[in-house]
Structure formats: C-alpha cells, structure tokens
Short mmCIF file of C-alpha atoms in Angstrom, two decimals:
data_model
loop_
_atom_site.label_atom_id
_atom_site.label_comp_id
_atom_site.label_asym_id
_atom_site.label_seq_id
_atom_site.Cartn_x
_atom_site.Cartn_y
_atom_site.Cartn_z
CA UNK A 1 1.96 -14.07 -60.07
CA UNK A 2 3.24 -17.12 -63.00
CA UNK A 3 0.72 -18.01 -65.63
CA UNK A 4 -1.21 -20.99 -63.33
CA UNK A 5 -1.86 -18.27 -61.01
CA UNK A 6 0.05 -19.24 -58.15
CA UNK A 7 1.78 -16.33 -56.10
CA UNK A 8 5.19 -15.57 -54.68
CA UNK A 9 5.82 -12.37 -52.68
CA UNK A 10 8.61 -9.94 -53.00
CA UNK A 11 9.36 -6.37 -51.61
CA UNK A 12 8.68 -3.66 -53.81
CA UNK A 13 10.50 -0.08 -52.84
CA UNK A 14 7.67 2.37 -53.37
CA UNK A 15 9.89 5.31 -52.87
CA UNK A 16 12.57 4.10 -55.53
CA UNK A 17 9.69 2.41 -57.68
CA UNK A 18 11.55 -1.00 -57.99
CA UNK A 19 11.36 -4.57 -57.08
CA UNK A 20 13.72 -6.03 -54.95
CA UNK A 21 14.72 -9.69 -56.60
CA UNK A 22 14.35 -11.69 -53.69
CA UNK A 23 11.13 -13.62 -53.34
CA UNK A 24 9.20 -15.39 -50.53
CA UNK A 25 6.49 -17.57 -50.14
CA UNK A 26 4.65 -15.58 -47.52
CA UNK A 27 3.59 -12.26 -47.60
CA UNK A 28 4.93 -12.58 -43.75
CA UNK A 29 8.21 -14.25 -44.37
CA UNK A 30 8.90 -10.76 -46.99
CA UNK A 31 7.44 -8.60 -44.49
CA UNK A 32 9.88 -10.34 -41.94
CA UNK A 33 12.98 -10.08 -43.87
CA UNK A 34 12.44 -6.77 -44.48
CA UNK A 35 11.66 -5.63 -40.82
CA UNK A 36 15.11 -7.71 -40.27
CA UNK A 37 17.08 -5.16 -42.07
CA UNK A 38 16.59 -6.85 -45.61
CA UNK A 39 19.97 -9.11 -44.83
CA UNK A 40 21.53 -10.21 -47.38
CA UNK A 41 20.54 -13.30 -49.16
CA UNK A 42 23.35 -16.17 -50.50
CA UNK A 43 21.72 -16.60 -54.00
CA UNK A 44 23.13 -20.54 -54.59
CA UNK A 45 21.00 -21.77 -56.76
CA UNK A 46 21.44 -19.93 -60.32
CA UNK A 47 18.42 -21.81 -61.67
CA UNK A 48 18.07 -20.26 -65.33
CA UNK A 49 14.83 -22.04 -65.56
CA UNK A 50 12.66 -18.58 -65.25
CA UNK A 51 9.32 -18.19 -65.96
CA UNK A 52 6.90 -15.12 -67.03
CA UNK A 53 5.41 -13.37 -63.94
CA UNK A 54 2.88 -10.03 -63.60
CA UNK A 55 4.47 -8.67 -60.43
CA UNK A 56 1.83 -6.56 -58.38
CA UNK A 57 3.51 -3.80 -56.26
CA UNK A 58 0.28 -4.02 -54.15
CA UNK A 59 -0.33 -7.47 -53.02
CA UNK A 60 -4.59 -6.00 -52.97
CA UNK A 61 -4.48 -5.76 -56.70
CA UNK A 62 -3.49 -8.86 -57.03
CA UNK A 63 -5.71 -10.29 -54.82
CA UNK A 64 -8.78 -8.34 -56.26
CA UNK A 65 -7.96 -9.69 -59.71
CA UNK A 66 -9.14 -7.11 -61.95
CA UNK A 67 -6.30 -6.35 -64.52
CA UNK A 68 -6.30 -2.92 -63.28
CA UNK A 69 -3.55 -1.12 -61.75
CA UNK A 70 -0.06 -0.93 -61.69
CA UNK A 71 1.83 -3.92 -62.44
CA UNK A 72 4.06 -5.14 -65.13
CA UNK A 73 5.44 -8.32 -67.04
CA UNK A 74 9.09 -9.81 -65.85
CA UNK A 75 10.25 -13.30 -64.85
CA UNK A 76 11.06 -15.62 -62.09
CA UNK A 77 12.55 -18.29 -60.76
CA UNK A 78 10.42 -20.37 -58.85
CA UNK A 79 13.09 -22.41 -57.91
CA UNK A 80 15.55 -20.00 -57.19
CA UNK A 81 13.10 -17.85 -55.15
CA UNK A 82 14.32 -14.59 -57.18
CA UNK A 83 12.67 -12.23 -59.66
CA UNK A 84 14.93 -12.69 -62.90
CA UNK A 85 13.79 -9.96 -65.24
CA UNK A 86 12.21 -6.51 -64.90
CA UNK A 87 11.88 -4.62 -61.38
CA UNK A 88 10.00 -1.60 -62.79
CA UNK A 89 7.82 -0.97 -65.18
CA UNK A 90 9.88 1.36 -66.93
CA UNK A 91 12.39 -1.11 -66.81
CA UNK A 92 10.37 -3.23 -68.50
CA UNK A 93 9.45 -0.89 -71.10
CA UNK A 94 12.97 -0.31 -72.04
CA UNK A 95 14.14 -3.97 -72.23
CA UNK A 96 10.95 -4.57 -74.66
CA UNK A 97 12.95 -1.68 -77.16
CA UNK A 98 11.28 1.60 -76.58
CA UNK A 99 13.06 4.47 -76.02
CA UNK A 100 10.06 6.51 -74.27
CA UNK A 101 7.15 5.29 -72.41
CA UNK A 102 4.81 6.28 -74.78
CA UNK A 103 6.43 4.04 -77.70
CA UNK A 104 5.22 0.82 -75.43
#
C-alpha cells in the first residue's frame, strides 16, 4: 500500500516469510501468475523512481485498515511493477541498522 493509499498486490511466501518482488495490479492477476508456476518475469524497466510502501502479507489486514498485524515498511516501483526494498520484516529491521529484533 504507497502513502495515497492506493494498492498493488504481490505474493508473499508464508512458509519462507518473504515477499516475492514482483507486483500486480490484481489480487487475481498475482494469484494467476502464481498458479502458472510463478514464470519468470523480464524486469525492463529499471525505474529507480521507488516509493515508500507498508506491504501486508494478508491482503484482509489491509483491507480492514486497522494498523494491526503483521506488515512492514519497504519500497516500490509503481512503474516498474516491483517491490524495491525490504521483503521481510526482519529484513527490514536489519537494513534500518539493528543487529537484533529487539534493537528496532
């Protein structure tokens, strides 16, 4: 979700706990590259133009609003349909400088 509130969707590996870059303007159009065997994607558009982004593992919370959950800050590129920054939340945690989770 970008500041203005406006959504893309991406696929988020539960089992590994990480975001996969690619995003999607449908919760369907993920859904269907991912039941396609998650093919891979020709990135051509290196936009650097990224923007800050609370990604929501569960498309609910996001959709319920409430600021509770589990989701963390990263970036995006709106224009290059890809998730640019963190795909965890412990990934995020260490690229902000701490060295534990509890120094965050």
């Amino acid at each position: 979700m970008f500041a203005d509130k406006s959504k893309l969707y991406l696929i988020y590996d539960g089992a590994m706990d990480v975001a996969l870059r690619p995003l999607f303007l449908t919760e369907k159009a993920a859904q269907d590259w991912a039941n396609a065997g998650m093919p891979a994607l020709n990135r051509t558009d290196t936009d650097t133009a990224d923007e800050a982004v609370t990604v929501f593992p569960d498309a609910a919370e996001a959709d319920k609003g409430s600021g509770f959950g589990d989701h963390f800050a990263s970036r995006a590129s709106r224009k290059s349909m890809w998730l640019t920054g963190s795909r965890s939340f412990m990934e995020m945690v260490y690229q902000n400088g701490a060295t534990a989770c509890r120094e965050f």
